[in-house]
Short mmCIF file of C-alpha atoms and ligand atoms in Angstrom, two decimals:
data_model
loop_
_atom_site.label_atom_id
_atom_site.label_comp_id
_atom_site.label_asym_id
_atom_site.label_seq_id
_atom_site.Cartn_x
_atom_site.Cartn_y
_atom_site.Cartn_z
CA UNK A 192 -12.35 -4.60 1.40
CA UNK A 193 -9.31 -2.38 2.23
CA UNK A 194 -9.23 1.11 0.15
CA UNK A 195 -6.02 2.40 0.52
CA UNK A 196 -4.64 5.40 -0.80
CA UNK A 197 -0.63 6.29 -1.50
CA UNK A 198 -0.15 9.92 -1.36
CA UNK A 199 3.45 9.47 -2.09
CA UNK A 200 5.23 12.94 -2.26
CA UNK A 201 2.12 15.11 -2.90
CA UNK A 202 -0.21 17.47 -0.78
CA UNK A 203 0.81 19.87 2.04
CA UNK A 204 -0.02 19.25 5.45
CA UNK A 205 -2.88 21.77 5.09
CA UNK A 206 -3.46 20.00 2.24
CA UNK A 207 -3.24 16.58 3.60
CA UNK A 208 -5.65 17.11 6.62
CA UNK A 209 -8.34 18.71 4.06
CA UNK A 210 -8.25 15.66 2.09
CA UNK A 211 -8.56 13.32 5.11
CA UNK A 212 -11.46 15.41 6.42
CA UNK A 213 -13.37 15.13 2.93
CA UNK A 214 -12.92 11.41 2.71
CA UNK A 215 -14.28 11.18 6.70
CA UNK A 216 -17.46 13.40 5.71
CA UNK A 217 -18.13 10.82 3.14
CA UNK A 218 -17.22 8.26 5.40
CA UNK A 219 -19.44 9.13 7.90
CA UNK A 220 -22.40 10.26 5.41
CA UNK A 221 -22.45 7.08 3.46
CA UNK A 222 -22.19 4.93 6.91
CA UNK A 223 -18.97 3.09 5.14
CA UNK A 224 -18.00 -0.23 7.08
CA UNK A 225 -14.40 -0.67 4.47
CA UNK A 226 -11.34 -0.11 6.09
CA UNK A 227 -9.60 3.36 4.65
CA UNK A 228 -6.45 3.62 4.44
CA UNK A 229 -4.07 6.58 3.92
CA UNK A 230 -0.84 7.13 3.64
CA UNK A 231 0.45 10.70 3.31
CA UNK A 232 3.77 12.09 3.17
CA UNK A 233 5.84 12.27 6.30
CA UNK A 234 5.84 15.77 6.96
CA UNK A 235 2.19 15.67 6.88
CA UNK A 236 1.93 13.01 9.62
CA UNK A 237 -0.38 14.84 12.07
CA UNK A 238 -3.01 14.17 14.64
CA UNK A 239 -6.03 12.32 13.34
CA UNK A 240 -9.44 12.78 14.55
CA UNK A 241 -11.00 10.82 11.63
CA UNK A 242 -12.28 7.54 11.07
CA UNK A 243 -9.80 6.96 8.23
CA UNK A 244 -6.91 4.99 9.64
CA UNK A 245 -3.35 6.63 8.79
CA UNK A 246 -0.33 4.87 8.24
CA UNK A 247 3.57 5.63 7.26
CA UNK A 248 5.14 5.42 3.81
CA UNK A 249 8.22 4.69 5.65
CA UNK A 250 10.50 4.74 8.70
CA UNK A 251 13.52 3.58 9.56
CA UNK A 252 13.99 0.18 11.96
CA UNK A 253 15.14 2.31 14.85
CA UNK A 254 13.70 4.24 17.45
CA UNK A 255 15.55 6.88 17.10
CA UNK A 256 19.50 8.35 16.46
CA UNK A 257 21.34 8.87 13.58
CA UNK A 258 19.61 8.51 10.49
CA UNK A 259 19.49 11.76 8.60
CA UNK A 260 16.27 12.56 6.79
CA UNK A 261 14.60 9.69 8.46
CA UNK A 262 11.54 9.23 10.93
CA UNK A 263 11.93 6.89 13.61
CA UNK A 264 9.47 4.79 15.98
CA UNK A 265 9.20 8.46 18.34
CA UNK A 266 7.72 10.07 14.98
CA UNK A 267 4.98 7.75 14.37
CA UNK A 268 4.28 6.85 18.19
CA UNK A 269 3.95 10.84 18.59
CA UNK A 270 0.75 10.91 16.67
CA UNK A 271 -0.21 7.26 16.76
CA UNK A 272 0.54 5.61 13.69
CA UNK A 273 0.40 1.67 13.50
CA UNK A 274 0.69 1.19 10.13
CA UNK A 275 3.68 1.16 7.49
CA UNK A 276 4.25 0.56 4.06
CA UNK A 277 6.90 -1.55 3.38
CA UNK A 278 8.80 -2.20 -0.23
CA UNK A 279 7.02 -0.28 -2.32
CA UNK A 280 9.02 -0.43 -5.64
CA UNK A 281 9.54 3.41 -5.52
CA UNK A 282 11.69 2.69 -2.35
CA UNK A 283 13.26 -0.89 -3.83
CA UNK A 284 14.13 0.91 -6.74
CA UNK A 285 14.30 4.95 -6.59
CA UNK A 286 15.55 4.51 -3.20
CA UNK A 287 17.52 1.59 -3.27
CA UNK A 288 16.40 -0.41 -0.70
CA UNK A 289 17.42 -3.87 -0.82
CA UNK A 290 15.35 -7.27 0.17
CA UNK A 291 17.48 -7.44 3.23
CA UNK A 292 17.21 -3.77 4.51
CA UNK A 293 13.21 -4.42 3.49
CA UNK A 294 13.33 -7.45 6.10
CA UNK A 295 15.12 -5.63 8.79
CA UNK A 296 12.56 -3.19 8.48
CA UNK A 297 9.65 -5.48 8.23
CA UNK A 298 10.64 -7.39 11.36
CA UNK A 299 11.86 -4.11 13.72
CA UNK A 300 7.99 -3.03 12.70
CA UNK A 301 6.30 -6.50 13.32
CA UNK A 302 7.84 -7.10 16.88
CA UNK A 303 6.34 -3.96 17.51
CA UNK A 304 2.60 -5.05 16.61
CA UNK A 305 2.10 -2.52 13.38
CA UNK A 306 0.01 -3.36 10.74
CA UNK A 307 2.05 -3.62 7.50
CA UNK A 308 1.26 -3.20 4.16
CA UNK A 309 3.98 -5.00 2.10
CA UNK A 310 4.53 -4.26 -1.78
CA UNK A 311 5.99 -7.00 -4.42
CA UNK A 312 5.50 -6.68 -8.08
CA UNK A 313 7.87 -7.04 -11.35
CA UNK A 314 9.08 -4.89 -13.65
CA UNK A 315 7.66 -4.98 -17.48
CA UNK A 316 11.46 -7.19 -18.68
CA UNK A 317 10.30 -10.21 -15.78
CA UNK A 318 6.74 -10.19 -17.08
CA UNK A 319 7.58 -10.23 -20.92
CA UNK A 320 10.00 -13.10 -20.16
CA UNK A 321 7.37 -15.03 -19.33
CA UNK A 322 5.30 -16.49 -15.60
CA UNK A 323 8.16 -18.31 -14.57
CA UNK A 324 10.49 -15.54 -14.57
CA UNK A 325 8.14 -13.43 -12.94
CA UNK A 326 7.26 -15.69 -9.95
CA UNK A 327 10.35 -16.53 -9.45
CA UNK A 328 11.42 -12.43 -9.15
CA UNK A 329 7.97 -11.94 -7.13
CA UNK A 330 9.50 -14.90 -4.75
CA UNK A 331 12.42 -13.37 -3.88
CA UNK A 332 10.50 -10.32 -2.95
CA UNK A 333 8.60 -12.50 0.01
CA UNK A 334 12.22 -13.81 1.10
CA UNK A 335 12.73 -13.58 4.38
CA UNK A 336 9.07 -11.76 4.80
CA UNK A 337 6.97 -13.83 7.49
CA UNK A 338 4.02 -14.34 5.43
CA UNK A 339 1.63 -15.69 8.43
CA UNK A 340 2.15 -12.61 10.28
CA UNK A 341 -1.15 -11.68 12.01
CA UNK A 342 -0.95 -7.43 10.78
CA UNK A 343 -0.19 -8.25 7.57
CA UNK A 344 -1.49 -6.95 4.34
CA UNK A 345 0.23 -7.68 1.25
CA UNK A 346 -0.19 -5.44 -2.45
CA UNK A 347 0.70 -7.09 -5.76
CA UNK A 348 2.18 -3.68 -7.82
CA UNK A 349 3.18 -4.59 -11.33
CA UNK A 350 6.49 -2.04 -11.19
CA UNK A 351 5.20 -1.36 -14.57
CA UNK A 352 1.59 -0.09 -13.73
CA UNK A 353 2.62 1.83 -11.33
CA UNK A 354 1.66 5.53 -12.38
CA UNK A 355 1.50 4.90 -16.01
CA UNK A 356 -2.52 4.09 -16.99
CA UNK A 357 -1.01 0.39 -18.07
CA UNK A 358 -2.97 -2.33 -16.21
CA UNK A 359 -2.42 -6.30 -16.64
CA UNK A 360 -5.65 -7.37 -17.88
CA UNK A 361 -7.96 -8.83 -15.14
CA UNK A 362 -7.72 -12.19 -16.20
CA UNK A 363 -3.74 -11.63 -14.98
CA UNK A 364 -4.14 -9.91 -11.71
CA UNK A 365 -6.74 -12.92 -11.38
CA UNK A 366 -3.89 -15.28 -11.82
CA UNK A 367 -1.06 -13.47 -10.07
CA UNK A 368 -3.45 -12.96 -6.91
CA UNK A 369 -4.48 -16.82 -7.02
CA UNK A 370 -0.98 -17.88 -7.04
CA UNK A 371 0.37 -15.08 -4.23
CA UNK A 372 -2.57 -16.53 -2.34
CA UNK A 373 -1.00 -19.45 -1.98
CA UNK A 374 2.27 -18.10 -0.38
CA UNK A 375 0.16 -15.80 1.86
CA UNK A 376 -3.35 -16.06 3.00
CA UNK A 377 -3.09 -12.43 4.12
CA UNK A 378 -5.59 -9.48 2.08
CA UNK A 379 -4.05 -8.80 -0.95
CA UNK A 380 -4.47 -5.52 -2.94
CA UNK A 381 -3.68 -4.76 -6.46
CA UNK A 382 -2.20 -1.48 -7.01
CA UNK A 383 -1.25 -0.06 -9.95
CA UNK A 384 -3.09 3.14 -12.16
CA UNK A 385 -6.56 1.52 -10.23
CA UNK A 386 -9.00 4.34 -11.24
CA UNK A 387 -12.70 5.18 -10.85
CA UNK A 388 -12.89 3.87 -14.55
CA UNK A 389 -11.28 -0.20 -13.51
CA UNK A 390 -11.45 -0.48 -9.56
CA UNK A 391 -15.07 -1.90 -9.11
CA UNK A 392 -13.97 -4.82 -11.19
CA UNK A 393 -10.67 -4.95 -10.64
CA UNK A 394 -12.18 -5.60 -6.59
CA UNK A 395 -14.48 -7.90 -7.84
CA UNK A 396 -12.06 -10.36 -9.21
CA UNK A 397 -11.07 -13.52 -6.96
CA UNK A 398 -8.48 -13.18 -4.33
CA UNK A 399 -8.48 -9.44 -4.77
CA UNK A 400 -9.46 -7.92 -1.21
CA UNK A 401 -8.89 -4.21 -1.28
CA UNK A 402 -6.78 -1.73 -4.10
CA UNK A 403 -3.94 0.64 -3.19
CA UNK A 404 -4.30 3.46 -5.17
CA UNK A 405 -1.68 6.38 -6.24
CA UNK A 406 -2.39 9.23 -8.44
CA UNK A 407 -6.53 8.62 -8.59
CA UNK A 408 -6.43 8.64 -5.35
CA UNK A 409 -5.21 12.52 -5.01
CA UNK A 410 -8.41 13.50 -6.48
CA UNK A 411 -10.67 13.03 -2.95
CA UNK A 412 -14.02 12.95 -5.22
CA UNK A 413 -12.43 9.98 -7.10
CA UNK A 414 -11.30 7.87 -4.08
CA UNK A 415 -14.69 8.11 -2.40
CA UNK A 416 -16.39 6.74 -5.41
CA UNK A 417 -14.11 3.90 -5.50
CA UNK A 418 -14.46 3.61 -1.48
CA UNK A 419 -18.32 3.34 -2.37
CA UNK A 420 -17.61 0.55 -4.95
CA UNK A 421 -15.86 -1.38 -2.07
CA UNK A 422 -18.88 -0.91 -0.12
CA UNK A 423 -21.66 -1.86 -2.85
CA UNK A 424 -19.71 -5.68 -3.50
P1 PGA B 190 -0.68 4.57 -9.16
O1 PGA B 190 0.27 4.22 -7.92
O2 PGA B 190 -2.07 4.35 -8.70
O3 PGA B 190 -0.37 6.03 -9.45
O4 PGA B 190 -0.29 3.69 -10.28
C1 PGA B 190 0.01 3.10 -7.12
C2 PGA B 190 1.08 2.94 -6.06
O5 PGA B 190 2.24 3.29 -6.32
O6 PGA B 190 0.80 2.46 -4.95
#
């Protein structure tokens, strides 16, 4: 199982290093063999002494130049990062970044070996107008995407989960993952408002290999439990 937590614009650096050094005392103590995953904000990118692996929430396809506000390949390769996150639908649609940008990015990253974590999911109109709809928008998310790359890890976020306590039911993230599991034999996470109170069955389900987790995951106590759960199936 992959637990993977999405820190998104929260914690300070001070804050961000406590957190990683709470979840690698539980690590540690409870002899965990799951990979954990975290991705803090950028300015909190630091050295890592733990055993939980730290990745990106973004950077830009360059090595470095002109891109205000960005990080580039030097930023990540400074403290050793290997690992991105790639469309999550905060960046697709807060941000604006398009499929195409999304592949440029994907490809500068897997030429250079990283391990990539790539989000697709709907928003609430393309699942109320029914599964065809819906694949077909979740389809044009993987456009373009090499879905046989080695590094890759892909997470099925329902735009409409995301952050808001809804959840499809399991029989649905069933289904989705069975079907994305066919375009992708890669691990596939569900994310979206996972919490200590759903994430041991939403793991059990079929085809469901790990959970990316936002806001339950800021509370360390609460992502250790559910890094347990991973353990225990
Ligand atoms: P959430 O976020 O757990 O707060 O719904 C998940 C994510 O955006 O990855």
């Amino acid at each position: 199982m992959i637990v993977a937590a999405n820190l998104k614009t929260n914690f300070t650096r001070k804050e961000t290093n406590e957190y990683l050094a709470e979840l690698d005392a539980f690590v540690k103590a409870h002899n965990i063999s799951q990979e954990v995953l975290v991705f803090p904000a950028p300015s909190c990118l630091d050295y890592n002494n733990t055993t939980v692996a730290v990745g990106t929430q973004n950077a830009y396809p360059a090595k470095e130049g002109a891109f205000t506000g960005e990080l580039g390949l030097v930023h990540l390769e400074e403290f050793g990062i290997q690992t991105i996150l790639i469309g999550h639908s905060e960046r697709r649609h807060i941000l604006g970044e398009t499929q195409e940008f999304l592949v440029e990015k994907f490809n500068f990253y897997k030429e250079l070996g990283f391990k990539i974590v790539y989000c697709v999911g709907e928003p609430l109109e393309k699942r109320e107008a029914g599964k065809e709809v819906m694949m077909e928008y979740i389809d044009a998310q993987y456009r373009g995407i090499d879905t046989t790359y080695e590094n890759l890890i892909i997470a099925y976020e329902p735009v409409w989960a995301i952050g808001t306590g809804l959840t499809p039911t399991l029989s649905d993230i069933e289904e989705v993952h069975k079907a994305l599991k066919e375009k992708s034999s890669a691990p596939l996470l569900y994310g979206g408002s996972v919490k200590v109170t759903n994430a041991k069955e939403v793991m059990a389900l079929n085809n469901v290999d790990g959970v990316l987790v936002g806001s339950a995951a800021l509370y360390s106590e609460h992502f250790c439990t559910m890094i347990n759960y991973a353990e225990e199936l």
